[in-house]
Short mmCIF file of C-alpha atoms and ligand atoms in Angstrom, two decimals:
data_model
loop_
_atom_site.label_atom_id
_atom_site.label_comp_id
_atom_site.label_asym_id
_atom_site.label_seq_id
_atom_site.Cartn_x
_atom_site.Cartn_y
_atom_site.Cartn_z
CA MET A 1 85.86 331.09 138.38
CA GLU A 2 84.85 334.55 137.32
CA VAL A 3 85.02 335.00 133.55
CA PRO A 4 86.01 338.55 132.59
CA VAL A 5 83.82 340.52 130.19
CA PRO A 6 85.27 339.93 126.70
CA PRO A 7 86.74 342.99 124.99
CA THR A 8 85.20 344.19 121.75
CA VAL A 9 85.89 342.15 118.63
CA SER A 10 87.91 344.95 117.00
CA SER A 11 90.22 345.19 119.99
CA LEU A 12 90.54 341.38 120.10
CA LEU A 13 91.55 341.29 116.44
CA ALA A 14 94.32 343.76 117.17
CA ASP A 15 95.45 342.65 120.64
CA ARG A 16 95.37 338.87 120.29
CA ALA A 17 96.62 338.61 116.71
CA GLY A 18 98.98 335.67 116.25
CA GLU A 19 97.41 333.48 118.94
CA GLU A 20 95.27 331.43 116.55
CA MET A 21 97.45 328.29 116.47
CA ALA A 22 97.74 328.20 120.27
CA LEU A 23 94.00 328.72 120.72
CA ASN A 24 93.26 326.07 118.12
CA ASP A 25 95.54 323.56 119.84
CA ARG A 26 93.99 324.28 123.18
CA TYR A 27 90.30 324.49 122.39
CA LEU A 28 89.52 323.48 118.83
CA ASN A 29 91.26 320.83 116.73
CA PRO A 30 94.86 320.10 117.74
CA GLN A 31 95.16 317.40 115.07
CA MET A 32 94.54 320.10 112.47
CA GLY A 33 97.28 322.11 114.16
CA ARG A 34 99.65 319.17 113.73
CA ILE A 35 98.81 318.83 110.06
CA LEU A 36 99.40 322.54 109.48
CA ARG A 37 102.77 322.44 111.25
CA THR A 38 103.80 319.29 109.41
CA LEU A 39 103.11 320.92 106.07
CA GLY A 40 104.40 324.31 107.21
CA PHE A 41 101.01 325.86 106.44
CA GLU A 42 100.57 327.55 109.83
CA ARG A 43 100.06 331.14 108.79
CA SER A 44 98.22 333.96 110.51
CA TRP A 45 95.67 334.83 107.88
CA VAL A 46 94.80 338.43 108.50
CA GLY A 47 92.91 339.28 105.34
CA GLY A 48 91.30 338.12 102.15
CA GLU A 49 90.63 339.93 98.92
CA GLY A 50 89.20 338.51 95.71
CA ALA A 51 91.10 335.33 94.85
CA HIS A 52 93.75 335.89 97.53
CA LEU A 53 94.47 335.29 101.18
CA ILE A 54 96.83 337.67 102.96
CA ASP A 55 99.12 336.65 105.83
CA ALA A 56 100.41 338.69 108.77
CA ASP A 57 103.52 339.68 106.80
CA GLY A 58 101.36 341.08 104.03
CA ARG A 59 102.15 338.21 101.62
CA ARG A 60 99.35 337.41 99.19
CA TYR A 61 98.59 333.77 98.49
CA LEU A 62 96.55 332.66 95.51
CA ASP A 63 93.70 330.77 97.17
CA LEU A 64 92.68 327.80 95.04
CA PHE A 65 90.91 326.17 97.97
CA GLY A 66 88.33 328.94 97.84
CA GLY A 67 87.08 328.02 101.33
CA TYR A 68 85.92 324.65 99.86
CA GLY A 69 84.23 326.61 97.11
CA VAL A 70 82.36 329.37 98.92
CA PHE A 71 84.24 332.33 97.44
CA ALA A 72 82.84 332.30 93.89
CA ILE A 73 82.49 336.09 93.80
CA GLY A 74 85.82 336.47 95.62
CA ARG A 75 86.64 337.24 99.22
CA GLY A 76 85.12 340.37 100.69
CA HIS A 77 83.26 341.44 97.58
CA PRO A 78 82.24 345.06 98.32
CA GLU A 79 78.74 344.63 96.98
CA ALA A 80 78.03 341.57 99.12
CA VAL A 81 79.54 343.26 102.17
CA ALA A 82 77.39 346.33 101.52
CA ALA A 83 74.25 344.21 101.15
CA VAL A 84 74.80 342.52 104.49
CA GLN A 85 75.65 345.85 106.14
CA ALA A 86 72.51 347.41 104.66
CA VAL A 87 70.34 344.72 106.23
CA MET A 88 72.02 345.18 109.60
CA GLU A 89 71.66 348.94 109.44
CA ALA A 90 68.02 348.68 108.40
CA ARG A 91 67.37 346.49 111.46
CA THR A 92 64.88 344.52 109.41
CA GLY A 93 62.12 342.52 111.05
CA ASN A 94 64.27 339.42 110.77
CA LEU A 95 63.09 335.93 111.77
CA PRO A 96 59.52 336.71 112.83
CA GLN A 97 58.98 332.93 112.71
CA LEU A 98 55.18 333.25 112.81
CA GLY A 99 55.54 335.62 109.90
CA VAL A 100 57.34 335.84 106.58
CA THR A 101 60.02 338.18 105.25
CA LEU A 102 60.70 339.92 101.98
CA LEU A 103 64.32 339.00 101.30
CA SER A 104 63.86 335.26 101.67
CA GLY A 105 60.96 335.35 99.22
CA LEU A 106 62.97 337.45 96.78
CA LEU A 107 65.89 335.05 96.98
CA ALA A 108 63.55 332.14 96.24
CA GLU A 109 62.12 334.10 93.29
CA GLN A 110 65.59 334.75 91.90
CA LEU A 111 66.88 331.21 92.38
CA LEU A 112 63.81 329.59 90.87
CA ALA A 113 63.96 331.93 87.88
CA ARG A 114 67.47 330.61 87.19
CA ALA A 115 66.65 326.95 87.87
CA PRO A 116 64.96 324.42 85.57
CA GLY A 117 61.16 324.54 85.33
CA SER A 118 60.89 321.23 87.20
CA VAL A 119 61.41 322.98 90.55
CA GLY A 120 58.99 325.58 91.88
CA ALA A 121 59.50 326.07 95.62
CA MET A 122 62.39 326.70 97.98
CA VAL A 123 63.09 325.27 101.41
CA PRO A 124 65.59 327.58 103.16
CA ALA A 125 68.52 326.12 105.07
CA ASN A 126 71.84 327.21 106.58
CA THR A 127 74.37 324.80 105.07
CA GLY A 128 74.81 322.30 102.30
CA THR A 129 74.25 319.30 104.50
CA GLU A 130 70.99 320.80 105.76
CA ALA A 131 69.75 321.17 102.18
CA VAL A 132 70.61 317.51 101.59
CA GLU A 133 68.88 316.41 104.81
CA ALA A 134 65.77 318.25 103.63
CA ALA A 135 65.98 316.45 100.27
CA ILE A 136 66.20 313.03 101.96
CA LYS A 137 63.22 313.79 104.20
CA ILE A 138 61.09 315.25 101.40
CA ALA A 139 61.91 312.33 99.08
CA ARG A 140 60.76 309.86 101.71
CA ALA A 141 57.62 311.75 102.63
CA ALA A 142 56.68 312.50 99.01
CA THR A 143 57.11 308.93 97.75
CA GLY A 144 56.23 306.95 100.84
CA ARG A 145 59.38 304.93 100.18
CA ALA A 146 62.50 304.60 102.28
CA ARG A 147 65.52 303.87 100.10
CA ILE A 148 67.93 306.60 99.01
CA LEU A 149 70.58 305.78 96.42
CA HIS A 150 73.92 307.52 96.15
CA ALA A 151 77.12 307.03 94.20
CA ASP A 152 80.49 305.72 95.30
CA HIS A 153 82.82 308.64 96.19
CA ALA A 154 79.77 310.84 96.77
CA PHE A 155 80.00 313.66 99.28
CA HIS A 156 76.84 315.35 100.52
CA GLY A 157 77.82 316.62 103.95
CA LEU A 158 78.61 315.20 107.35
CA THR A 159 75.43 315.21 109.42
CA LEU A 160 73.98 311.75 109.94
CA GLY A 161 71.49 311.69 107.06
CA SER A 162 73.95 313.13 104.56
CA LEU A 163 76.68 310.89 105.94
CA SER A 164 74.45 307.89 105.27
CA ILE A 165 74.68 308.71 101.56
CA ASN A 166 78.40 309.43 101.65
CA GLY A 167 80.40 307.23 99.30
CA ASN A 168 83.68 307.43 101.24
CA ALA A 169 84.26 304.94 104.04
CA GLU A 170 86.78 307.21 105.79
CA PHE A 171 84.00 309.66 106.61
CA ARG A 172 81.39 307.04 107.56
CA ASP A 173 83.45 304.63 109.63
CA GLY A 174 82.82 304.69 113.33
CA PHE A 175 79.60 306.70 113.23
CA GLY A 176 77.16 303.87 112.57
CA PRO A 177 74.57 302.64 112.50
CA LEU A 178 73.69 305.18 109.84
CA LEU A 179 70.31 305.71 108.25
CA ALA A 180 68.76 302.44 107.06
CA GLY A 181 67.92 302.09 103.38
CA CYS A 182 70.83 304.06 101.94
CA ASP A 183 72.58 302.15 99.20
CA GLU A 184 75.58 302.86 97.04
CA ILE A 185 75.85 302.40 93.29
CA PRO A 186 78.90 302.96 91.08
CA PHE A 187 78.98 306.51 89.66
CA GLY A 188 78.27 306.27 85.95
CA ASP A 189 76.82 302.73 85.99
CA LEU A 190 73.27 302.76 84.61
CA GLU A 191 72.77 299.01 84.89
CA ALA A 192 73.49 299.07 88.60
CA LEU A 193 71.03 301.93 88.99
CA GLN A 194 68.40 300.09 87.00
CA ALA A 195 68.82 296.97 89.14
CA GLU A 196 68.25 298.97 92.34
CA LEU A 197 65.28 300.87 90.92
CA GLU A 198 63.60 297.63 89.84
CA ARG A 199 62.99 296.78 93.47
CA GLY A 200 60.33 299.50 93.40
CA ASP A 201 61.24 300.95 96.81
CA VAL A 202 63.61 303.79 95.92
CA ALA A 203 62.54 307.23 97.13
CA ALA A 204 65.38 309.13 95.47
CA LEU A 205 68.71 309.04 93.73
CA VAL A 206 71.03 311.83 94.95
CA LEU A 207 73.92 312.73 92.64
CA GLU A 208 76.50 315.48 92.26
CA PRO A 209 76.70 316.47 88.57
CA ILE A 210 80.48 316.51 89.07
CA GLN A 211 81.74 314.77 92.18
CA GLY A 212 83.67 317.05 94.50
CA LYS A 213 85.83 314.28 95.96
CA GLY A 214 88.21 313.67 93.08
CA VAL A 215 86.46 316.02 90.63
CA ASN A 216 84.92 313.06 88.81
CA LEU A 217 82.94 313.89 85.70
CA PRO A 218 80.21 311.41 84.78
CA PRO A 219 80.27 309.56 81.45
CA PRO A 220 78.44 311.56 78.75
CA GLY A 221 74.69 311.03 78.89
CA TYR A 222 74.77 309.33 82.30
CA LEU A 223 72.96 312.02 84.27
CA ARG A 224 70.14 312.36 81.78
CA ALA A 225 69.66 308.62 81.50
CA ALA A 226 69.74 308.30 85.30
CA GLN A 227 67.05 310.95 85.57
CA GLN A 228 64.94 309.08 83.03
CA LEU A 229 65.33 305.76 84.83
CA CYS A 230 64.28 307.41 88.09
CA ARG A 231 61.20 308.91 86.44
CA GLY A 232 60.25 305.51 85.05
CA ALA A 233 60.58 303.93 88.49
CA GLY A 234 58.69 306.60 90.44
CA ALA A 235 61.85 307.67 92.27
CA LEU A 236 62.85 311.32 92.69
CA PHE A 237 66.00 312.61 91.05
CA VAL A 238 68.03 314.99 93.22
CA CYS A 239 70.98 317.06 92.01
CA ASP A 240 73.35 318.12 94.74
CA GLU A 241 74.77 321.36 93.33
CA VAL A 242 76.20 322.54 96.64
CA GLN A 243 79.66 322.63 95.08
CA THR A 244 78.94 322.75 91.36
CA GLY A 245 76.20 325.39 91.52
CA ILE A 246 76.26 329.21 91.43
CA GLY A 247 78.50 329.50 88.39
CA ARG A 248 81.31 327.18 89.44
CA THR A 249 81.27 325.09 86.24
CA GLY A 250 80.58 327.92 83.79
CA ARG A 251 76.78 327.71 83.97
CA PHE A 252 74.58 328.81 86.83
CA LEU A 253 73.95 325.12 87.57
CA ALA A 254 76.07 322.26 86.23
CA LEU A 255 72.86 320.37 85.44
CA GLU A 256 72.31 322.80 82.54
CA TYR A 257 74.97 320.99 80.50
CA ASP A 258 72.66 317.99 80.34
CA GLU A 259 69.40 319.93 80.36
CA LEU A 260 68.31 318.05 83.46
CA GLU A 261 64.92 318.58 85.07
CA PRO A 262 65.45 317.23 88.59
CA ASP A 263 62.85 317.00 91.32
CA MET A 264 65.16 318.71 93.78
CA VAL A 265 68.34 320.81 93.65
CA CYS A 266 70.57 321.38 96.70
CA LEU A 267 72.43 324.70 96.94
CA ALA A 268 74.72 326.30 99.51
CA LYS A 269 78.42 327.33 99.59
CA ALA A 270 78.90 330.11 97.02
CA LEU A 271 75.37 331.42 97.49
CA SER A 272 76.70 332.84 100.76
CA GLY A 273 78.87 335.37 98.94
CA GLY A 274 81.53 333.93 101.24
CA LEU A 275 79.92 335.91 104.04
CA VAL A 276 76.84 334.38 105.65
CA PRO A 277 76.19 330.62 105.83
CA ILE A 278 73.23 329.59 103.70
CA GLY A 279 71.64 326.57 102.13
CA ALA A 280 68.61 326.16 99.93
CA LEU A 281 66.67 323.23 98.56
CA LEU A 282 64.73 323.84 95.37
CA VAL A 283 61.84 321.40 95.15
CA SER A 284 59.25 320.46 92.53
CA ARG A 285 55.77 321.72 93.39
CA PRO A 286 54.25 318.20 93.51
CA ALA A 287 56.91 316.91 95.95
CA PHE A 288 56.67 320.08 98.03
CA GLU A 289 52.90 319.92 98.21
CA THR A 290 52.76 316.30 99.30
CA VAL A 291 54.98 317.19 102.27
CA PHE A 292 53.51 320.54 103.28
CA ASP A 293 49.93 319.50 102.64
CA GLY A 294 47.93 321.25 105.29
CA MET A 295 48.15 324.04 107.85
CA GLU A 296 48.97 321.60 110.60
CA ARG A 297 51.93 320.43 108.48
CA ALA A 298 53.30 323.89 107.63
CA VAL A 299 56.27 323.57 109.99
CA ARG A 300 57.07 319.88 109.49
CA HIS A 301 60.48 320.79 108.27
CA GLY A 302 62.60 323.89 108.77
CA SER A 303 65.26 325.39 110.97
CA THR A 304 65.43 328.44 113.21
CA PHE A 305 67.82 330.48 111.06
CA GLY A 306 66.63 329.20 107.65
CA GLY A 307 65.71 332.15 105.44
CA ASN A 308 67.27 334.77 107.71
CA ASP A 309 67.70 338.25 106.23
CA LEU A 310 71.50 338.39 106.41
CA ALA A 311 71.91 335.16 104.46
CA ALA A 312 69.22 336.13 101.97
CA ALA A 313 70.92 339.50 101.41
CA ALA A 314 74.28 337.80 100.83
CA GLY A 315 72.56 335.41 98.40
CA LEU A 316 70.80 338.18 96.48
CA ALA A 317 74.01 340.21 96.25
CA THR A 318 75.88 337.12 95.00
CA LEU A 319 73.36 336.57 92.21
CA ARG A 320 73.59 340.23 91.23
CA VAL A 321 77.39 340.14 91.11
CA LEU A 322 77.30 336.94 89.00
CA ASP A 323 75.20 338.86 86.47
CA THR A 324 76.81 342.30 86.55
CA GLU A 325 80.35 340.91 86.38
CA ARG A 326 79.33 338.21 83.89
CA LEU A 327 80.95 335.59 86.05
CA LEU A 328 79.33 332.58 84.37
CA GLU A 329 81.00 333.43 81.07
CA ARG A 330 84.19 334.21 82.94
CA SER A 331 84.13 330.88 84.77
CA ALA A 332 83.63 329.03 81.47
CA ARG A 333 86.34 331.02 79.66
CA LEU A 334 88.94 330.88 82.40
CA GLY A 335 88.17 327.21 82.97
CA GLU A 336 89.04 326.57 79.34
CA LEU A 337 92.22 328.57 79.73
CA LEU A 338 93.16 326.54 82.80
CA LEU A 339 92.60 323.27 80.95
CA GLU A 340 94.49 324.58 77.91
CA GLN A 341 97.42 325.60 80.11
CA THR A 342 97.56 322.38 82.11
CA ALA A 343 96.47 319.66 79.67
CA PRO A 344 99.98 319.49 78.10
CA LEU A 345 101.33 318.36 81.50
CA THR A 346 99.97 314.87 80.77
CA ASP A 347 102.43 314.59 77.84
CA GLU A 348 105.25 316.40 79.59
CA PHE A 349 105.37 314.29 82.75
CA GLU A 350 104.97 310.59 83.31
CA VAL A 351 103.42 311.10 86.74
CA VAL A 352 100.56 313.22 85.40
CA ARG A 353 97.75 310.85 84.57
CA GLU A 354 94.96 313.28 83.76
CA VAL A 355 93.89 316.90 83.91
CA ARG A 356 90.14 317.47 84.01
CA GLY A 357 87.45 319.90 84.99
CA ARG A 358 84.61 322.11 83.90
CA GLY A 359 84.58 325.85 84.39
CA LEU A 360 86.61 326.70 87.46
CA MET A 361 86.27 323.27 89.05
CA TRP A 362 89.54 321.69 88.05
CA ALA A 363 91.79 318.78 89.03
CA ILE A 364 95.05 317.08 88.15
CA GLU A 365 95.54 313.38 88.87
CA PHE A 366 98.92 311.76 89.39
CA GLY A 367 99.81 308.13 88.81
CA PRO A 368 102.90 305.95 89.23
CA PRO A 369 105.61 306.12 86.57
CA ALA A 370 105.98 302.95 84.51
CA GLY A 371 109.25 301.81 86.04
CA GLY A 372 112.78 302.65 87.18
CA VAL A 373 113.79 304.89 90.09
CA GLY A 374 110.66 307.02 89.79
CA ARG A 375 108.42 304.00 90.18
CA ARG A 376 110.29 302.68 93.21
CA LEU A 377 110.15 306.07 94.90
CA TRP A 378 106.46 306.45 94.16
CA GLU A 379 105.84 303.09 95.74
CA ARG A 380 107.88 303.97 98.83
CA VAL A 381 106.05 307.28 99.31
CA GLU A 382 102.65 305.76 98.72
CA ALA A 383 103.38 302.78 100.97
CA ARG A 384 103.70 305.23 103.87
CA GLN A 385 100.39 306.85 103.14
CA PRO A 386 98.28 306.49 100.00
CA GLY A 387 97.74 309.88 98.40
CA LEU A 388 100.95 311.28 99.88
CA PHE A 389 102.52 311.98 96.50
CA SER A 390 100.15 314.93 96.01
CA GLN A 391 101.64 316.62 99.07
CA LEU A 392 105.00 316.67 97.26
CA ILE A 393 103.28 319.10 94.91
CA THR A 394 101.01 321.12 97.22
CA VAL A 395 103.77 321.88 99.75
CA PRO A 396 106.21 323.54 97.30
CA LEU A 397 103.30 325.29 95.57
CA PHE A 398 102.52 326.90 98.90
CA HIS A 399 106.05 327.69 100.03
CA ARG A 400 107.72 328.60 96.75
CA HIS A 401 104.83 330.02 94.79
CA GLN A 402 102.38 331.22 97.43
CA ILE A 403 99.56 329.13 96.02
CA LEU A 404 97.18 327.34 98.35
CA CYS A 405 95.48 324.28 96.88
CA GLN A 406 93.93 321.11 98.17
CA VAL A 407 94.20 317.38 97.77
CA ALA A 408 90.80 316.33 96.45
CA GLY A 409 90.08 313.52 98.89
CA HIS A 410 91.52 310.79 101.10
CA HIS A 411 93.81 308.22 99.57
CA MET A 412 93.86 309.80 96.14
CA ASN A 413 96.55 311.59 94.23
CA VAL A 414 94.32 314.32 92.92
CA ILE A 415 94.90 318.03 93.46
CA LYS A 416 91.94 320.28 93.02
CA ALA A 417 91.28 323.96 92.46
CA LEU A 418 88.12 325.98 93.17
CA PRO A 419 89.32 329.57 92.73
CA ALA A 420 87.18 332.68 92.88
CA LEU A 421 85.44 333.14 89.54
CA THR A 422 86.92 336.62 89.58
CA ILE A 423 90.48 335.25 89.32
CA GLU A 424 92.66 337.06 86.77
CA GLU A 425 93.93 335.35 83.62
CA GLU A 426 97.54 336.01 84.66
CA GLU A 427 96.99 334.11 87.87
CA ILE A 428 95.74 331.08 85.93
CA VAL A 429 98.84 331.21 83.76
CA ARG A 430 101.06 331.68 86.82
CA PHE A 431 99.47 328.67 88.52
CA ALA A 432 99.98 326.47 85.47
CA GLN A 433 103.62 327.53 85.27
CA ALA A 434 104.18 326.97 89.01
CA LEU A 435 102.63 323.52 88.69
CA ARG A 436 104.89 322.67 85.74
CA GLU A 437 108.00 323.79 87.65
CA THR A 438 106.96 321.88 90.77
CA ILE A 439 106.25 318.61 88.96
CA ALA A 440 109.51 319.00 87.03
CA ALA A 441 111.39 319.41 90.34
CA VAL A 442 109.73 316.29 91.77
CA GLU A 443 110.79 314.33 88.67
CA ARG A 444 114.30 315.85 88.74
CA TYR A 445 115.06 315.45 92.43
CA PRO A 446 112.91 312.48 93.36
CA THR A 447 115.20 311.23 96.12
CA ALA A 448 115.27 314.45 98.11
CA LEU A 449 111.56 314.93 97.69
CA ALA A 450 110.74 311.37 98.57
CA ARG A 451 112.79 311.73 101.74
CA PHE A 452 110.74 314.80 102.57
CA GLY A 453 107.60 312.91 101.60
CA LEU A 454 108.37 309.99 103.86
CA ARG A 455 109.09 312.29 106.77
CA THR A 456 105.96 314.33 106.17
CA GLY A 457 103.90 311.22 105.64
CA LEU A 458 104.99 309.62 108.86
CA ARG A 459 104.23 312.73 110.85
CA ALA A 460 100.95 313.36 109.08
CA ALA A 461 99.92 309.72 109.53
CA ARG A 462 100.68 309.95 113.25
CA ALA A 463 98.61 313.15 113.37
CA GLY A 464 95.76 311.24 111.74
CA ALA A 465 95.86 313.33 108.55
N1 LIG B 1 77.13 318.56 99.06
C1 LIG B 1 78.27 318.73 98.37
C2 LIG B 1 78.34 318.35 96.94
C3 LIG B 1 79.40 319.29 99.00
O1 LIG B 1 80.53 319.46 98.31
C4 LIG B 1 79.30 319.66 100.36
C5 LIG B 1 80.45 320.21 101.06
O2 LIG B 1 81.58 320.15 100.67
C6 LIG B 1 78.09 319.45 101.02
C7 LIG B 1 77.02 318.91 100.34
C8 LIG B 1 77.95 319.84 102.46
O3 LIG B 1 77.93 321.21 102.60
P1 LIG B 1 78.20 321.86 104.04
O4 LIG B 1 79.63 321.64 104.35
O5 LIG B 1 77.83 323.32 103.86
O6 LIG B 1 77.30 321.18 104.99
#
């Protein structure tokens, strides 16, 4: 069959607009198509600006998904767009491979200047999971040990190495055997960590300072004590800041709250400016030098596009915008406002178990009411599909309030928000009010909503959601 020459991208955007669901069903992920239709989320997203997504009818949706946290400086930030354009127009000597480039070095300089003194080199990557893979490999090579510890509920990416340290069975199941020597410990449990470290064979402990799945904050002092235990046992301490880093929690890195000095720090997501995929692993000089310890070992680890100019430019522009727009302070301040606005929900509604977060990484957790009709309905909804109750909230938030937010993981009733750090105060207040109204409606009309929930749940369960 002769394949016709594809038209230009600008003409495709205009001429084939509206075909995305059909193309997805045909060539990409039809199960995702079923989920979107079930929830009524099948929109043609034609634009994005700051903290908003814009559909084909010109409606603006407050985007609390934030592309899983990549849009810290907002969608389409002009400065980041200009930086990427400038690199393209300059036709830089990108990817010489047997050669080095300016922008990648400058990005490393900037990142390391903002990171703790314990790290002193950067390994470029293209995604979060690639940064984590690099950390696993470097930990093994630097220590000569095999075991990597991770926490329950941990999420570090979905390639095989990162998946081997994933603390959620629903991601791991069916892909085994995974990497040998990867063991899980309860998040926050120092005794369990100590017991594993005592075996003397642990290369590294990999932790998220705040877990993305569920937005779980560690007990106070846990991270610092864990770091100390690792040091004592000759194991490396790795902070995965792929989600928490780049200003998300109100500091450049979440590890700053505990003054951690890790051996490695994984970065990605928001460093992209929401434009060009990027990952980076910051590594201590001693660990780095034991791995790259001779000319013949200079290319032991790497990837073709790691350190490319477009990604580096997006990263440098992101760091500049964080500074010039004072987004760390903003993230901390607006995060407090969000907690202030939503914390009262725990007293106002029986189903709200907890509201938590740091900076603009926020979550609300629901739990069953103590008894009565509400309890019976909760049980019916949850019997169909654990975690379904949350959809009774996210669906009306989307349809009635034009707010897009996510359930924070499988089988959990936690809704999460990772908005652009540039979000306006009024939008925070509007979200809190929309949430209050939505939860009140669920409490007021539980039967109607449960009926919807059961229907949605059945369909979503059949779709494999
Ligand atoms: N680490 C953490 C903490 C993450 O949240 C994620 C993605 O959500 C990853 C690693 C993987 O990043 P990527 O999807 O870019 O591979």
